[in-house]
Coordinates of C-alpha atoms in Angstrom, one line a residue:
M246 CA 0.1 0.3 -0.2
Y247 CA 1.2 3.4 -0.5
K248 CA 0.8 6.1 1.9
V249 CA 1.3 10.1 2.0
A250 CA 1.7 11.8 4.7
K251 CA 0.1 15.1 5.8
A252 CA 2.5 18.4 5.5
S253 CA 2.6 18.5 9.2
E254 CA 2.5 14.4 9.2
Y255 CA 5.3 12.1 9.3
L256 CA 5.3 8.7 8.5
V257 CA 7.4 6.2 11.1
I258 CA 7.7 2.5 9.2
T259 CA 9.0 -0.4 11.2
G260 CA 9.2 -3.8 10.3
G261 CA 10.8 -6.6 7.5
W262 CA 13.9 -5.1 5.3
I263 CA 14.1 -2.2 7.9
K264 CA 16.7 -2.4 10.1
D265 CA 15.7 0.3 12.9
M266 CA 12.8 2.4 11.6
K267 CA 12.0 4.6 8.2
L268 CA 11.0 8.6 8.5
T269 CA 9.5 9.6 5.3
R270 CA 6.9 11.5 3.8
K271 CA 6.2 9.2 1.3
S272 CA 6.4 5.6 1.0
W273 CA 5.5 2.1 0.2
V274 CA 4.4 -0.4 3.0
F275 CA 4.7 -3.9 2.4
P276 CA 3.4 -6.7 4.2
G277 CA 5.1 -7.3 7.4
Q278 CA 5.3 -3.6 7.8
R279 CA 4.0 -1.1 10.5
C280 CA 3.0 2.4 9.3
T281 CA 2.4 5.5 12.0
R282 CA 1.3 8.4 11.1
I283 CA 3.1 11.5 13.9
D284 CA 1.9 14.7 13.9
L285 CA 5.1 17.7 14.3
S286 CA 2.2 20.4 15.0
P287 CA 2.9 22.6 18.5
V288 CA 0.7 21.9 21.1
N289 CA -0.2 24.7 24.2
Y290 CA -0.2 23.5 27.8
T291 CA -0.9 25.4 30.4
F292 CA 0.8 24.9 33.7
Q293 CA -0.4 26.8 37.0
V294 CA 3.1 25.5 38.8
Q295 CA 3.3 25.6 42.7
A296 CA 7.0 26.5 44.3
M297 CA 8.8 28.0 47.0
S298 CA 11.2 30.6 46.8
A299 CA 14.2 31.0 49.0
E300 CA 12.5 32.7 51.9
K301 CA 10.1 29.3 52.3
L302 CA 7.4 31.7 50.5
P303 CA 4.8 29.7 48.4
F304 CA 3.8 31.3 45.4
I305 CA 2.5 30.1 42.2
L306 CA 3.2 30.9 38.5
P307 CA 1.2 30.8 35.9
A308 CA 2.2 30.1 32.9
V309 CA 2.2 28.7 28.6
F310 CA 4.3 26.5 27.2
T311 CA 4.2 26.0 23.3
I312 CA 5.7 22.6 22.7
G313 CA 6.2 20.2 19.7
P314 CA 8.8 18.4 18.1
R315 CA 11.7 19.7 16.9
V316 CA 11.0 19.6 13.4
D317 CA 14.5 20.8 11.9
D318 CA 16.4 18.3 13.1
A319 CA 15.9 14.1 11.6
E320 CA 17.8 13.5 15.1
S321 CA 15.0 14.9 17.3
I322 CA 12.2 13.4 15.0
L323 CA 13.5 10.1 15.4
K324 CA 13.6 10.7 19.4
Y325 CA 10.5 11.8 19.2
A326 CA 8.5 8.6 17.1
K327 CA 10.6 6.3 19.6
L328 CA 9.4 7.7 22.6
M329 CA 6.4 9.6 22.1
S330 CA 4.7 8.2 19.2
S331 CA 2.1 5.8 20.7
H332 CA 0.9 8.8 23.1
S333 CA -1.2 12.2 21.3
T334 CA 0.8 15.2 22.1
T335 CA -2.9 16.4 24.3
S336 CA -3.4 12.8 25.8
N337 CA -2.2 12.9 30.0
H338 CA 0.7 11.3 29.3
V339 CA 2.5 13.6 27.1
T340 CA 0.9 16.5 29.3
D341 CA 1.6 15.2 32.6
L342 CA 6.0 14.3 31.2
V343 CA 5.7 17.7 30.1
G344 CA 4.3 19.6 32.9
G345 CA 6.8 17.1 35.5
V346 CA 10.2 18.2 33.4
V347 CA 8.2 22.4 33.7
E348 CA 7.4 21.6 37.3
G349 CA 10.7 20.5 38.6
E350 CA 13.0 23.0 36.6
T351 CA 10.8 25.7 38.1
R352 CA 10.5 24.1 41.1
V353 CA 14.1 24.0 41.9
L354 CA 15.5 27.6 40.4
A355 CA 12.8 28.8 42.5
A356 CA 14.5 27.3 45.3
S357 CA 17.9 29.2 45.1
M358 CA 16.2 32.6 44.5
T359 CA 14.8 34.8 46.4
M360 CA 11.0 36.1 45.8
E361 CA 12.4 39.4 45.4
E362 CA 15.2 38.6 42.7
I363 CA 11.8 36.2 41.2
F364 CA 9.8 39.5 41.2
K365 CA 12.3 42.5 40.1
G366 CA 14.2 39.8 37.3
T367 CA 10.8 38.7 35.8
K368 CA 12.5 38.1 32.4
E369 CA 15.9 36.7 33.7
F370 CA 14.0 33.9 35.6
K371 CA 11.9 33.7 32.4
Q372 CA 15.1 33.2 30.3
E373 CA 16.7 30.5 33.1
V374 CA 13.4 28.3 33.0
F375 CA 13.4 28.7 29.5
N376 CA 16.3 27.3 29.1
K377 CA 16.9 24.8 31.6
I378 CA 13.8 23.0 30.5
Q379 CA 14.3 22.8 27.0
V380 CA 17.8 20.4 28.0
E381 CA 15.6 18.2 29.8
L382 CA 13.1 18.2 26.9
N383 CA 15.8 17.9 24.1
Q384 CA 15.7 14.0 25.0
F385 CA 12.6 13.6 24.1
G386 CA 13.6 15.4 20.2
L387 CA 10.6 18.0 21.3
L388 CA 11.9 22.1 21.6
I389 CA 10.2 24.9 23.1
Y390 CA 8.3 27.3 20.5
N391 CA 6.7 29.9 22.4
A392 CA 7.5 30.4 26.9
N393 CA 5.0 33.1 28.4
V394 CA 5.3 33.3 32.0
K395 CA 2.3 35.5 33.6
Q396 CA 2.4 37.4 36.9
L397 CA 3.1 35.5 40.1
V398 CA 0.1 34.3 42.2
D399 CA 0.2 34.3 45.9
V400 CA -0.6 31.0 47.2
P401 CA -4.1 30.6 49.4
G402 CA -3.2 31.6 52.8
H403 CA -0.1 32.8 51.6
E404 CA -1.0 36.5 50.9
Y405 CA 2.6 37.8 50.1
F406 CA 2.0 39.6 47.2
S407 CA -1.6 41.5 49.2
Y408 CA 0.6 42.6 51.3
L409 CA 3.2 43.8 49.4
G410 CA 0.9 45.8 47.3
Q411 CA -1.0 47.3 50.6
K412 CA 2.4 48.4 51.8
V413 CA 3.2 50.3 48.6
Q414 CA 0.0 51.9 48.4
M415 CA 0.3 53.2 52.0
E416 CA 4.0 54.1 51.4
A417 CA 2.5 56.3 48.4
A418 CA -0.1 58.0 49.9
N419 CA 1.8 58.7 53.0
Q420 CA 4.5 60.2 50.7
A421 CA 1.1 62.2 48.7
R422 CA 0.2 63.3 52.3
I423 CA 4.0 65.1 52.8
D424 CA 3.9 66.1 49.1
V425 CA 0.5 67.9 49.0
A426 CA 1.6 69.6 53.2
E427 CA 5.2 71.2 51.9
A428 CA 2.9 72.5 48.3
K429 CA 0.1 74.1 51.2
M430 CA 3.4 75.1 52.8
K431 CA 5.0 76.6 50.0
G432 CA 1.9 78.4 48.7
E433 CA 0.7 80.1 51.9
V434 CA 4.6 81.1 52.4
G435 CA 3.9 82.8 49.2
A436 CA 1.0 84.3 49.3
K437 CA 2.4 86.6 52.5
L438 CA 5.3 87.1 51.0
R439 CA 2.9 88.5 48.1
D440 CA 0.9 90.8 50.4
G441 CA 4.3 92.4 52.7
Q442 CA 4.9 93.3 49.5
T443 CA 2.2 94.7 48.3
K444 CA 1.4 96.3 51.5
Q445 CA 5.1 97.7 51.6
N446 CA 4.8 99.1 48.3
A447 CA 1.8 101.2 49.1
A448 CA 3.1 102.4 52.1
K449 CA 6.2 104.1 50.2
I450 CA 3.5 105.4 47.9
D451 CA 1.9 107.0 50.5
A452 CA 5.0 107.9 52.1
E453 CA 6.0 109.8 48.5
T454 CA 3.1 111.4 47.7
K455 CA 2.6 113.4 51.4
I456 CA 6.5 114.7 51.3
I457 CA 6.1 116.1 47.4
S458 CA 2.2 117.4 48.7
T459 CA 4.7 118.4 51.6
Q460 CA 7.2 119.9 49.2
R461 CA 4.6 121.9 47.4
Q462 CA 3.1 123.6 50.3
G463 CA 6.5 124.9 52.1
E464 CA 8.5 127.1 50.7
G465 CA 12.0 128.0 51.7
K466 CA 13.9 127.5 54.7
K467 CA 11.1 125.7 55.9
Q468 CA 10.2 123.6 52.7
E469 CA 13.6 122.3 53.4
F470 CA 13.4 121.7 56.7
K471 CA 10.9 120.3 56.7
V472 CA 10.9 118.3 54.2
E473 CA 14.1 117.3 55.7
T474 CA 11.9 116.1 59.3
D475 CA 9.6 114.1 56.7
V476 CA 12.1 112.5 55.6
K477 CA 13.3 110.8 58.5
I478 CA 10.3 110.0 59.9
Y479 CA 9.1 108.5 56.6
Q480 CA 12.6 106.4 57.5
N481 CA 12.1 105.5 60.7
Q482 CA 8.2 104.4 59.9
Q483 CA 10.0 102.7 57.2
E484 CA 11.9 101.3 58.7
A485 CA 9.2 100.3 62.1
M486 CA 7.4 98.7 59.6
A487 CA 10.1 96.6 57.7
A488 CA 11.1 95.8 61.5
E489 CA 7.5 94.5 62.2
A490 CA 7.0 92.7 58.7
N491 CA 10.4 91.3 59.5
A492 CA 9.0 89.9 62.8
Q493 CA 5.5 88.6 61.2
L494 CA 7.5 86.9 59.0
A495 CA 9.7 84.6 61.1
M496 CA 7.0 84.2 63.7
K497 CA 5.1 83.0 60.7
K498 CA 8.1 80.8 58.8
A499 CA 8.8 79.8 62.9
G500 CA 4.6 78.5 62.7
W501 CA 5.1 77.3 59.0
A502 CA 8.2 74.9 60.3
R503 CA 6.9 73.7 63.3
E504 CA 3.4 72.5 61.3
A505 CA 5.5 70.9 58.8
E506 CA 8.0 69.5 61.3
V507 CA 4.8 67.5 62.6
A508 CA 3.2 66.4 59.8
Q509 CA 6.4 65.6 58.8
V510 CA 6.4 63.8 62.2
E511 CA 2.8 63.0 61.6
S512 CA 3.2 60.8 58.2
K513 CA 6.0 59.1 60.3
K514 CA 5.2 57.8 62.8
A515 CA 1.2 56.9 60.9
V516 CA 3.9 54.7 58.1
A517 CA 6.1 53.2 61.0
I518 CA 2.4 52.0 62.9
R519 CA 1.0 50.5 60.0
E520 CA 4.3 49.2 59.6
A521 CA 4.2 47.5 62.7
E522 CA 0.9 46.2 62.1
L523 CA 1.5 44.5 58.8
Q524 CA 4.7 43.0 59.9
R525 CA 3.0 41.7 63.2
E526 CA -0.1 40.4 61.0
V527 CA 2.6 39.1 59.2
E528 CA 4.5 37.0 61.7
R529 CA 1.1 35.9 62.8
M530 CA 0.8 33.9 59.5
N531 CA 3.7 33.0 59.5
A532 CA 3.6 31.4 63.3
L533 CA 0.1 29.8 61.4
T534 CA 2.6 28.1 58.8
T535 CA 5.3 26.2 60.0
T536 CA 4.3 23.4 60.2
E537 CA 2.9 23.9 56.7
K538 CA 5.7 25.3 55.3
L539 CA 8.5 22.1 57.3
K540 CA 6.2 20.0 55.3
A541 CA 6.2 21.7 52.5
D542 CA 9.8 21.9 52.3
L543 CA 10.1 18.2 53.0
L544 CA 7.5 17.6 49.9
T545 CA 8.8 19.5 47.9
K546 CA 12.6 18.2 48.5
A547 CA 11.3 14.5 47.9
T548 CA 9.1 15.6 44.7
V549 CA 11.9 17.6 42.8
E550 CA 14.7 14.4 43.9
F551 CA 12.3 12.3 42.7
E552 CA 11.7 13.5 39.2
T553 CA 15.1 14.8 38.4
K554 CA 16.2 11.1 39.5
S555 CA 13.5 9.8 37.2
Q556 CA 14.4 12.2 34.4
E557 CA 18.3 11.3 35.2
A558 CA 17.4 7.8 34.8
N559 CA 15.5 8.4 31.2
A560 CA 18.5 9.9 29.8
V561 CA 21.0 7.4 30.3
L562 CA 18.6 4.7 29.4
Y563 CA 19.3 4.7 26.2
A564 CA 23.5 5.1 26.2
K565 CA 23.2 2.3 28.8
Q566 CA 21.6 0.2 26.4
K567 CA 24.3 0.7 23.1
A568 CA 27.1 0.5 26.3
A569 CA 25.9 -2.7 27.4
E570 CA 25.7 -4.2 23.7
A571 CA 29.1 -3.2 22.7
Y572 CA 30.0 -4.5 26.1
L573 CA 28.5 -8.3 25.4
Y574 CA 30.1 -7.5 22.1
E575 CA 33.4 -6.8 23.3
K576 CA 33.0 -9.7 26.1
Q577 CA 32.3 -12.2 23.7
K578 CA 35.6 -11.5 21.5
E579 CA 37.6 -11.7 24.5
S580 CA 35.6 -14.9 25.4
E581 CA 36.5 -16.3 22.5
A582 CA 39.8 -15.0 22.0
I583 CA 40.3 -16.0 26.1
K584 CA 39.0 -19.4 25.4
A585 CA 41.1 -20.4 22.4
A586 CA 43.9 -19.7 24.5
A587 CA 42.7 -21.3 28.1
E588 CA 42.4 -24.5 25.2
A589 CA 46.7 -24.0 24.3
E590 CA 47.7 -23.2 27.7
L591 CA 45.3 -27.1 28.2
Y592 CA 46.8 -28.4 26.3
Q593 CA 50.4 -27.1 27.2
R594 CA 49.4 -28.2 30.6
R595 CA 48.6 -31.4 29.6
Q596 CA 51.7 -32.0 28.3
K597 CA 53.7 -30.9 30.9
V598 CA 51.3 -33.6 33.4
E599 CA 51.9 -36.2 31.4
G600 CA 55.8 -36.0 31.1
D601 CA 55.1 -35.1 35.3
L602 CA 53.3 -38.1 35.7
Y603 CA 55.8 -40.2 34.2
A604 CA 58.8 -38.9 35.6
K605 CA 56.4 -39.4 39.2
L606 CA 56.0 -42.8 38.7
K607 CA 59.5 -43.2 37.8
E608 CA 60.8 -42.0 41.0
A609 CA 58.2 -44.6 42.9
E610 CA 59.5 -46.9 41.1
G611 CA 63.2 -46.5 42.5
L612 CA 61.8 -46.2 46.0
T613 CA 59.6 -49.0 45.4
A614 CA 62.4 -51.5 45.0
L615 CA 65.0 -49.1 47.2
A616 CA 62.7 -50.2 50.4
E617 CA 61.7 -53.2 49.1
A618 CA 66.5 -53.5 48.9
Q619 CA 65.9 -52.3 52.9
G620 CA 63.5 -54.5 53.9
T621 CA 65.1 -57.6 52.7
Y622 CA 68.8 -56.0 54.0
I623 CA 66.7 -55.8 57.9
R624 CA 65.2 -59.1 57.4
S625 CA 68.8 -60.8 57.1
I626 CA 70.2 -59.0 60.0
L627 CA 67.4 -59.7 62.4
G628 CA 67.1 -63.0 61.0
A629 CA 71.1 -63.4 61.8
F630 CA 70.7 -62.1 65.4
G631 CA 67.9 -64.5 65.4
G632 CA 64.9 -62.5 65.5
N633 CA 66.8 -60.2 68.8
Y634 CA 65.3 -56.9 68.1
S635 CA 67.4 -55.0 70.8
A636 CA 70.6 -56.4 68.9
M637 CA 69.8 -55.2 65.9
R638 CA 69.1 -51.8 67.1
D639 CA 72.5 -52.0 68.7
Y640 CA 74.9 -53.0 65.9
L641 CA 72.9 -50.4 63.6
M642 CA 73.4 -47.4 66.0
I643 CA 77.0 -49.1 66.4
K644 CA 77.4 -49.3 62.7
E645 CA 75.9 -46.0 61.6
G646 CA 78.1 -44.0 64.7
V647 CA 75.3 -43.0 66.6
F648 CA 76.6 -43.5 69.5
Q649 CA 79.3 -42.1 68.5
D650 CA 77.9 -38.9 67.6
L651 CA 75.3 -38.5 70.8
A652 CA 79.3 -39.1 73.9
K653 CA 80.5 -35.7 71.3
S654 CA 77.8 -34.2 71.6
N655 CA 77.3 -34.9 75.0
A656 CA 80.9 -33.7 75.8
E657 CA 80.2 -30.4 73.2
A658 CA 77.6 -29.7 76.2
V659 CA 79.7 -29.4 79.2
R660 CA 82.5 -27.7 77.6
G661 CA 83.9 -24.6 79.3
L662 CA 81.9 -25.9 82.2
Q663 CA 83.7 -24.9 86.3
P664 CA 81.5 -26.9 89.0
K665 CA 83.1 -26.0 92.2
L666 CA 82.8 -29.1 94.5
S667 CA 82.4 -28.1 98.7
I668 CA 83.3 -30.6 101.0
W669 CA 82.3 -30.0 104.4
T670 CA 82.7 -32.7 107.3
N671 CA 81.6 -31.9 111.0
G672 CA 83.1 -35.0 113.3
D673 CA 81.9 -38.1 113.9
N674 CA 78.1 -38.7 115.2
S675 CA 78.2 -42.3 116.5
G676 CA 77.1 -41.2 120.1
G677 CA 73.9 -40.3 120.6
S678 CA 69.9 -41.7 120.5
D679 CA 69.1 -42.0 116.6
A680 CA 66.4 -39.1 116.6
M681 CA 69.1 -37.0 117.8
K682 CA 71.6 -38.3 115.2
E683 CA 68.7 -37.1 112.2
V684 CA 68.3 -33.8 114.0
G685 CA 72.7 -33.2 113.9
G686 CA 72.3 -34.4 110.2
I687 CA 69.9 -32.0 109.5
Y688 CA 72.1 -29.3 111.0
K689 CA 75.0 -30.4 109.5
M690 CA 74.1 -30.3 105.5
L691 CA 72.5 -26.4 106.0
P692 CA 76.1 -24.7 106.2
P693 CA 77.4 -26.8 102.3
L694 CA 73.5 -25.7 101.7
F695 CA 74.1 -22.3 102.0
K696 CA 77.2 -21.8 100.9
T697 CA 76.1 -23.5 97.6
V698 CA 73.4 -21.1 97.1
Q699 CA 75.5 -18.6 98.0
E700 CA 78.4 -19.0 96.2
Q701 CA 75.6 -19.8 92.8
T702 CA 73.1 -17.4 92.9
G703 CA 75.0 -14.7 95.5
M704 CA 72.0 -14.7 98.0
L705 CA 72.4 -14.3 101.6
P706 CA 70.2 -16.3 104.5
P707 CA 68.4 -14.5 106.3
S708 CA 69.6 -12.1 109.7
W709 CA 68.0 -13.7 111.7
M710 CA 69.5 -16.8 111.6
P711 CA 72.5 -17.9 111.7
Q712 CA 75.9 -16.1 108.8
L713 CA 78.8 -18.4 107.6
P714 CA 81.8 -16.9 107.8
T715 CA 83.4 -14.5 105.4
D716 CA 87.0 -15.2 103.8
Q717 CA 89.4 -12.4 105.2
N718 CA 92.6 -11.8 103.2

């Protein structure tokens, strides 16, 4: 049967006259062969990955991955055909496989980063997750065509991002209050300054008008004197007004500064109070969820370790199979060579053993003949002595020189010794009873005994016993 694949498909043919498998777009399918169509279209996989940061803060990472076979690499298509062709791309098996890879790599990476690093470096975090997942999917011949990582979401019961948003809102509101107070202060100060300047200019114009009027009415020195007097009065008035205005302005400035400081302190205290309330709430929630975090931590570590070991085992499986086949072929050749060498060595050893056996047999025959001759000789000697075994033994020992060797050994043993002989006499003890003779014999034996012990060992009798006389030169 002649079959043709669609634009996004490949035909996978296995069976007779095909060594492994055949990938093609169109081909004849003969009896004894099986043809399977594999679809190379990418598929979208949506995941809600629940992970935990380095501070043990759980979060949910929504992500959408567009994954499909790598169409520009024949080896990748071959891997995909071997490992994934028996399942649909939308089946639970493929979804669980891809989901396991995505969740495992995302959790491992998130566990090595703080929440602040994940939140601020979303782009880098996305790229790192993309790279690590792609490395794992390469062994299945899959390619990530697109990855969309959404914003992080709080896990129910762990409102970290909600509290963080409230904190930012409160900081913005407090800063806005401070900005409004500063703007209001600047507006009021500016208005007061403009009002003071207006009054000062009006007073100055009024004074100048009065001076001109007085100058027109006066005449001569009187007019000049009056003008000078008015000028002095005007100067005094201006100085007094300026002093009064400066005093009022200083009082206003002090009041505004005090109000601004009070507003700033109140704002800071309000922020500190709110931060303390939020921190107390966070600590309370952390205290309530300590047990769940520990359980989640242990479960996450065990899951990550299991998934990592599973992926490593799947990756090493193919390489181990090929290595096992090569090792088997190598061992077969080695066994053949060892068998040939063993046969040659066996033949050599057999020849050697046969030669040794022949030599041993001849040696045994010689020893047997010698033993028989010696037995005949001994029986003849024993018969000559009339069956007297002791006479025969003495004769053989004399003949072999055994007595001469014993005498020589004894002479060598006592050579160099210098024995000392002590002879004591105490007169005749013929008188007295038999009992007294025995006691006297014991006392006569003590001096030579002590003397011999002293000469042989250097030891003297105890002080409470009679002492032997010492030699005096």
